[in-house]
Short mmCIF file of C-alpha atoms in Angstrom, two decimals:
data_model
loop_
_atom_site.label_atom_id
_atom_site.label_comp_id
_atom_site.label_asym_id
_atom_site.label_seq_id
_atom_site.Cartn_x
_atom_site.Cartn_y
_atom_site.Cartn_z
CA MET C 12 -11.38 -3.60 -29.95
CA ALA C 13 -12.52 -0.07 -30.82
CA ASN C 14 -10.50 1.75 -33.49
CA ALA C 15 -8.33 -1.32 -33.92
CA HIS C 16 -6.57 -0.27 -37.11
CA GLY C 17 -5.80 3.27 -36.01
CA ARG C 18 -4.84 2.13 -32.54
CA THR C 19 -2.48 -0.53 -33.86
CA THR C 20 -0.75 1.99 -36.10
CA HIS C 21 -0.48 4.45 -33.22
CA ARG C 22 0.90 1.85 -30.81
CA SER C 23 3.37 0.52 -33.38
CA THR C 24 4.62 4.06 -33.90
CA ARG C 25 4.81 4.62 -30.15
CA LYS C 26 6.83 1.44 -29.66
CA ARG C 27 9.26 2.42 -32.40
CA LYS C 28 9.63 5.87 -30.84
CA THR C 29 10.44 4.25 -27.50
CA ARG C 30 13.19 2.12 -29.04
CA ILE C 31 14.82 4.97 -31.00
CA ALA C 32 14.47 7.72 -28.39
CA ALA C 33 18.08 7.46 -27.19
CA ALA C 34 19.47 7.57 -30.71
CA ALA C 35 17.31 10.53 -31.63
CA GLY C 36 18.51 12.38 -28.55
CA LEU C 37 22.15 11.93 -29.61
CA ALA C 38 21.57 12.68 -33.29
CA GLY C 39 19.89 16.04 -32.85
CA THR C 40 20.58 19.17 -30.88
CA LEU C 41 18.03 19.41 -28.13
CA THR C 42 16.60 22.70 -27.01
CA LEU C 43 16.26 22.91 -23.26
CA VAL C 44 13.37 24.96 -22.03
CA CYS C 45 13.64 26.74 -18.72
CA LEU C 46 11.09 25.54 -16.16
CA ALA C 47 9.45 28.50 -14.49
CA THR C 48 8.58 28.23 -10.83
CA ALA C 49 4.85 28.12 -10.17
CA GLN C 50 3.11 28.73 -6.91
CA ALA C 51 1.16 25.78 -5.54
CA GLY C 52 -2.37 25.65 -6.89
CA GLN C 53 -1.84 28.16 -9.71
CA GLU C 54 -2.29 27.16 -13.35
CA GLU C 55 0.52 27.96 -15.76
CA THR C 56 0.77 28.30 -19.52
CA ALA C 57 1.44 25.00 -21.28
CA ARG C 58 4.84 24.83 -22.99
CA PRO C 59 7.18 22.17 -24.37
CA ALA C 60 8.71 20.00 -21.64
CA THR C 61 12.44 19.45 -21.28
CA ASP C 62 13.94 16.21 -22.58
CA GLU C 63 17.10 16.05 -20.48
CA ALA C 64 16.52 12.36 -19.69
CA ARG C 65 15.74 11.24 -23.23
CA SER C 66 19.10 9.48 -23.66
CA ALA C 67 19.17 7.99 -20.15
CA ALA C 68 18.77 4.25 -19.70
CA PRO C 69 15.62 3.50 -17.69
CA LEU C 70 15.92 2.09 -14.19
CA LEU C 71 12.77 0.11 -14.95
CA ASP C 72 10.90 -0.51 -18.22
CA VAL C 73 7.56 -2.33 -18.04
CA ASN C 74 6.35 -2.80 -21.61
CA TYR C 75 4.37 -6.09 -21.50
CA LYS C 76 6.01 -7.26 -24.74
CA ASP C 77 6.08 -10.88 -23.54
CA GLY C 78 2.33 -10.88 -22.91
CA SER C 79 2.51 -11.71 -19.19
CA LEU C 80 0.88 -9.92 -16.26
CA ASN C 81 4.25 -9.08 -14.73
CA SER C 82 5.89 -8.19 -18.08
CA GLY C 83 8.47 -10.90 -17.44
CA ILE C 84 9.84 -9.00 -14.43
CA PRO C 85 10.15 -11.24 -11.33
CA GLY C 86 8.81 -9.41 -8.30
CA LEU C 87 6.52 -7.00 -10.12
CA THR C 88 3.35 -7.04 -8.05
CA THR C 89 0.16 -7.84 -9.95
CA THR C 90 -3.41 -7.31 -8.79
CA HIS C 91 -4.58 -8.65 -5.43
CA ALA C 92 -8.23 -8.61 -6.54
CA LYS C 93 -9.65 -12.14 -6.91
CA ALA C 94 -11.67 -11.72 -10.12
CA LYS C 95 -10.08 -13.48 -13.08
CA ASP C 96 -10.53 -10.42 -15.26
CA ALA C 97 -9.41 -7.88 -12.63
CA SER C 98 -6.13 -7.81 -14.56
CA TYR C 99 -5.42 -9.23 -18.01
CA VAL C 100 -3.19 -8.72 -21.05
CA VAL C 101 -4.51 -7.15 -24.27
CA LYS C 102 -3.01 -6.73 -27.73
CA SER C 103 -1.41 -3.33 -28.23
CA GLY C 104 0.19 -2.47 -31.54
CA ASP C 105 2.96 -4.99 -32.19
CA ASP C 106 2.78 -6.48 -28.70
CA HIS C 107 0.73 -6.07 -25.51
CA ALA C 108 -0.53 -3.83 -22.71
CA ILE C 109 -2.05 -4.50 -19.29
CA ALA C 110 -5.76 -4.01 -18.51
CA HIS C 111 -7.26 -3.50 -15.06
CA LYS C 112 -10.98 -3.77 -14.36
CA VAL C 113 -13.06 -2.87 -11.30
CA THR C 114 -16.77 -3.56 -10.85
CA LEU C 115 -18.33 -1.78 -7.88
CA GLY C 116 -20.35 -3.83 -5.40
CA ASN C 117 -18.53 -7.06 -6.27
CA PRO C 118 -16.12 -8.31 -3.57
CA ASP C 119 -13.96 -10.04 -6.18
CA TYR C 120 -12.81 -6.59 -7.32
CA VAL C 121 -11.86 -5.46 -3.82
CA SER C 122 -8.17 -5.33 -2.88
CA ASP C 123 -6.84 -4.27 0.53
CA GLY C 124 -10.33 -3.20 1.56
CA ALA C 125 -11.19 -0.98 -1.42
CA PRO C 126 -12.52 -1.41 -4.98
CA ARG C 127 -9.31 -1.55 -7.00
CA SER C 128 -7.03 -3.55 -9.24
CA GLU C 129 -3.42 -2.38 -9.56
CA SER C 130 0.12 -3.40 -10.42
CA ALA C 131 2.98 -2.12 -8.24
CA THR C 132 6.76 -1.85 -7.93
CA ASN C 133 6.95 -2.22 -4.13
CA ALA C 134 9.04 -5.44 -4.30
CA LEU C 135 11.45 -4.17 -6.98
CA PRO C 136 14.55 -2.23 -5.84
CA ALA C 137 14.61 -0.42 -9.21
CA GLY C 138 10.99 0.61 -8.69
CA GLN C 139 11.35 1.98 -5.18
CA ILE C 140 11.54 5.61 -4.08
CA HIS C 141 13.97 6.98 -1.48
CA VAL C 142 14.76 10.43 -0.16
CA GLY C 143 17.32 12.02 -2.47
CA ASP C 144 16.08 10.31 -5.64
CA LYS C 145 15.28 12.38 -8.73
CA HIS C 146 13.07 10.31 -10.99
CA ARG C 147 11.12 10.65 -14.20
CA TYR C 148 7.99 8.50 -14.49
CA GLU C 149 6.48 8.00 -17.94
CA PHE C 150 3.52 5.87 -18.93
CA ASP C 151 0.78 5.45 -21.51
CA VAL C 152 -2.86 5.09 -20.50
CA LEU C 153 -6.08 4.31 -22.40
CA LEU C 154 -9.56 4.80 -20.93
CA LYS C 155 -11.34 1.77 -22.39
CA ASP C 156 -14.96 2.42 -23.50
CA TRP C 157 -15.09 5.05 -20.76
CA LYS C 158 -18.53 6.39 -19.86
CA THR C 159 -18.05 10.14 -19.70
CA TYR C 160 -19.53 12.54 -17.18
CA GLU C 161 -22.95 14.10 -17.71
CA PRO C 162 -24.55 16.78 -15.51
CA GLY C 163 -26.20 15.08 -12.57
CA ASP C 164 -23.75 12.14 -12.51
CA SER C 165 -21.67 11.35 -9.46
CA GLN C 166 -18.60 13.61 -9.37
CA THR C 167 -16.15 11.18 -7.74
CA GLY C 168 -13.03 10.26 -9.71
CA ASP C 169 -10.94 7.24 -10.66
CA ILE C 170 -7.22 7.05 -9.81
CA PHE C 171 -5.06 5.41 -12.47
CA PHE C 172 -1.45 6.14 -11.41
CA GLN C 173 0.15 6.73 -7.99
CA GLY C 174 3.46 7.54 -6.37
CA LYS C 175 2.78 5.74 -3.10
CA HIS C 176 4.48 5.76 0.30
CA ALA C 177 4.90 2.24 1.73
CA GLY C 178 3.39 1.06 5.00
CA GLY C 179 -0.24 1.92 4.32
CA ASN C 180 0.48 5.63 3.95
CA LYS C 181 -1.39 8.00 1.66
CA PRO C 182 0.18 8.59 -1.77
CA SER C 183 2.62 11.38 -2.42
CA PHE C 184 0.79 12.06 -5.69
CA TYR C 185 -1.66 10.54 -8.10
CA LEU C 186 -3.34 11.14 -11.45
CA MET C 187 -7.10 10.72 -11.71
CA THR C 188 -10.11 11.33 -13.88
CA LYS C 189 -12.27 14.11 -12.49
CA ARG C 190 -15.56 14.40 -14.34
CA ASN C 191 -14.29 14.77 -17.95
CA SER C 192 -10.83 16.09 -17.07
CA ILE C 193 -7.64 14.55 -15.71
CA ALA C 194 -6.09 16.01 -12.58
CA PHE C 195 -2.81 15.71 -10.72
CA ARG C 196 -3.14 15.67 -6.93
CA SER C 197 -0.89 15.56 -3.89
CA PRO C 198 -3.51 15.00 -1.19
CA ILE C 199 -1.40 15.58 1.93
CA LEU C 200 -0.01 18.83 0.53
CA GLY C 201 -3.43 19.92 -0.71
CA LEU C 202 -2.18 20.39 -4.30
CA GLN C 203 -4.43 19.86 -7.31
CA ALA C 204 -4.13 20.90 -10.96
CA THR C 205 -5.99 19.97 -14.12
CA VAL C 206 -3.49 18.59 -16.65
CA VAL C 207 -5.98 17.48 -19.33
CA ASP C 208 -8.94 19.82 -19.68
CA ASP C 209 -11.19 17.38 -21.56
CA PHE C 210 -10.30 13.73 -22.20
CA ARG C 211 -13.50 12.89 -24.11
CA PRO C 212 -11.83 13.15 -27.55
CA TYR C 213 -9.25 10.63 -26.36
CA VAL C 214 -11.43 7.81 -25.02
CA ASN C 215 -10.08 4.54 -26.48
CA LYS C 216 -6.90 6.35 -27.53
CA TRP C 217 -3.48 6.27 -25.90
CA MET C 218 -2.44 9.29 -23.84
CA SER C 219 1.09 9.71 -22.46
CA PHE C 220 2.03 11.23 -19.12
CA ARG C 221 5.32 12.23 -17.51
CA VAL C 222 5.89 13.12 -13.86
CA ASP C 223 9.32 14.36 -12.77
CA VAL C 224 9.90 14.29 -9.01
CA SER C 225 12.75 15.37 -6.77
CA TRP C 226 12.12 13.29 -3.64
CA THR C 227 12.93 15.31 -0.51
CA ASP C 228 11.91 15.26 3.14
CA ASP C 229 12.14 19.05 3.29
CA LYS C 230 10.69 21.84 1.15
CA THR C 231 13.29 21.64 -1.61
CA GLY C 232 11.59 19.10 -3.87
CA TYR C 233 9.47 19.46 -6.99
CA TYR C 234 6.74 17.89 -9.10
CA ARG C 235 6.66 18.57 -12.87
CA ILE C 236 3.76 17.10 -14.82
CA SER C 237 3.70 16.83 -18.62
CA THR C 238 1.33 15.27 -21.15
CA ARG C 239 1.45 14.12 -24.77
CA MET C 240 -1.97 13.73 -26.35
CA PRO C 241 -2.65 11.69 -29.52
CA GLY C 242 -1.18 13.48 -32.54
CA GLU C 243 1.23 15.60 -30.51
CA PRO C 244 4.94 15.14 -31.34
CA ASP C 245 6.31 15.63 -27.84
CA PHE C 246 5.46 16.22 -24.20
CA THR C 247 4.10 19.56 -23.02
CA LEU C 248 4.66 20.78 -19.47
CA ARG C 249 1.29 21.30 -17.77
CA LYS C 250 2.12 22.08 -14.15
CA THR C 251 5.12 22.69 -11.87
CA TYR C 252 5.25 22.71 -8.09
CA ASP C 253 8.63 23.84 -6.76
CA ASP C 254 9.90 24.09 -3.17
CA VAL C 255 7.63 21.36 -1.82
CA GLN C 256 8.23 18.36 0.45
CA THR C 257 7.56 15.40 -1.81
CA PHE C 258 8.46 12.55 0.57
CA HIS C 259 5.92 13.07 3.33
CA PRO C 260 4.46 9.83 4.76
CA GLU C 261 2.12 10.20 7.70
CA ASN C 262 3.57 7.04 9.29
CA PRO C 263 7.28 6.15 9.30
CA THR C 264 8.56 4.38 6.18
CA ASP C 265 11.86 4.09 4.36
CA PHE C 266 10.61 3.96 0.78
CA GLY C 267 7.83 4.52 -1.71
CA TYR C 268 6.85 2.91 -5.01
CA LEU C 269 4.59 3.20 -8.06
CA LYS C 270 1.12 1.78 -8.66
CA TRP C 271 -0.90 1.75 -11.89
CA GLY C 272 -4.30 0.36 -12.70
CA LEU C 273 -7.66 1.43 -11.32
CA TYR C 274 -8.46 2.60 -7.79
CA ARG C 275 -12.00 3.78 -6.98
CA PRO C 276 -11.83 4.69 -3.27
CA ASP C 277 -14.90 6.93 -2.95
CA GLU C 278 -17.24 5.24 -5.41
CA SER C 279 -20.21 2.95 -4.96
CA ILE C 280 -23.36 1.75 -6.68
CA GLU C 281 -25.41 3.58 -4.05
CA LYS C 282 -23.83 6.90 -5.07
CA GLY C 283 -24.72 6.28 -8.69
CA ASP C 284 -21.14 5.75 -9.89
CA VAL C 285 -20.43 3.87 -13.12
CA PRO C 286 -20.53 0.18 -12.12
CA THR C 287 -17.60 -1.07 -14.24
CA ARG C 288 -14.49 0.73 -15.43
CA VAL C 289 -11.55 -0.61 -17.46
CA VAL C 290 -8.19 1.08 -18.00
CA HIS C 291 -5.14 -0.01 -20.04
CA HIS C 292 -1.50 0.85 -19.29
CA ASP C 293 1.72 0.39 -21.25
CA ASN C 294 5.34 1.60 -21.45
CA ILE C 295 5.76 2.37 -17.76
CA ARG C 296 9.30 3.69 -17.35
CA ILE C 297 11.42 5.05 -14.50
CA LEU C 298 14.46 7.16 -15.41
CA ASP C 299 17.12 8.56 -13.10
CA LEU C 300 17.33 12.34 -13.48
CA ALA C 301 20.11 12.53 -10.91
CA GLN C 302 22.51 11.00 -13.46
CA GLN C 303 21.95 13.79 -15.99
#
């Protein structure tokens, strides 16, 4: 594995930080930073993100420590793609992470009619989304041996994390690679913001993301997206959308859920897209902001 020594040290440190986060939150005095309202589609100055949920117990913690595809959590959905290596466990620091692989043009990497391989929380009550919920979603992602964009390449992107409405609806939001950047999108609302300007220095390194959502069926909700790049001590707020309807399925449904892995909906060999992509995920956590 590329950068094995450095990566192991980084992941070991990350795991230790995860275990001591609650204690650190109680031991120190935390500075809360006001979140300024941003108009949809406008970029805002990056600033430290709030840590109001640092001491909260997670509703769901998927850390793959036991080395299994479902992280030892009965009901956690694993990939529906048929290829044996569409989803597999890899070493990560002191324990493990999950890898998802998609090869275009190969039907064994097709799931639900599209080239993708994903894990999901649809069958887990603790992983479901309902109107009125206020959740924090945190996860680590590594773009494994990622071929970066060059002028003239196909400009389609790869989705690696979704907040999805059930029942075949479009997602509420997702995070995706877009050329050599990473973007947050809410497709039905027409929202898009770059949250990582250039991920090329971080290929084969772990990046951390946080998405806070107030789930509403009227225009009183919010999305708040933060990142922590390798070497950074804490999360930095990258984008806020306030006063938006975050629970907005096109077809009736009672709940939503999370998906992580690799989804390549608009890509094909014919378009000149990269044939095979691999992405790793770890430390997927859901925290309840409503209890703060």
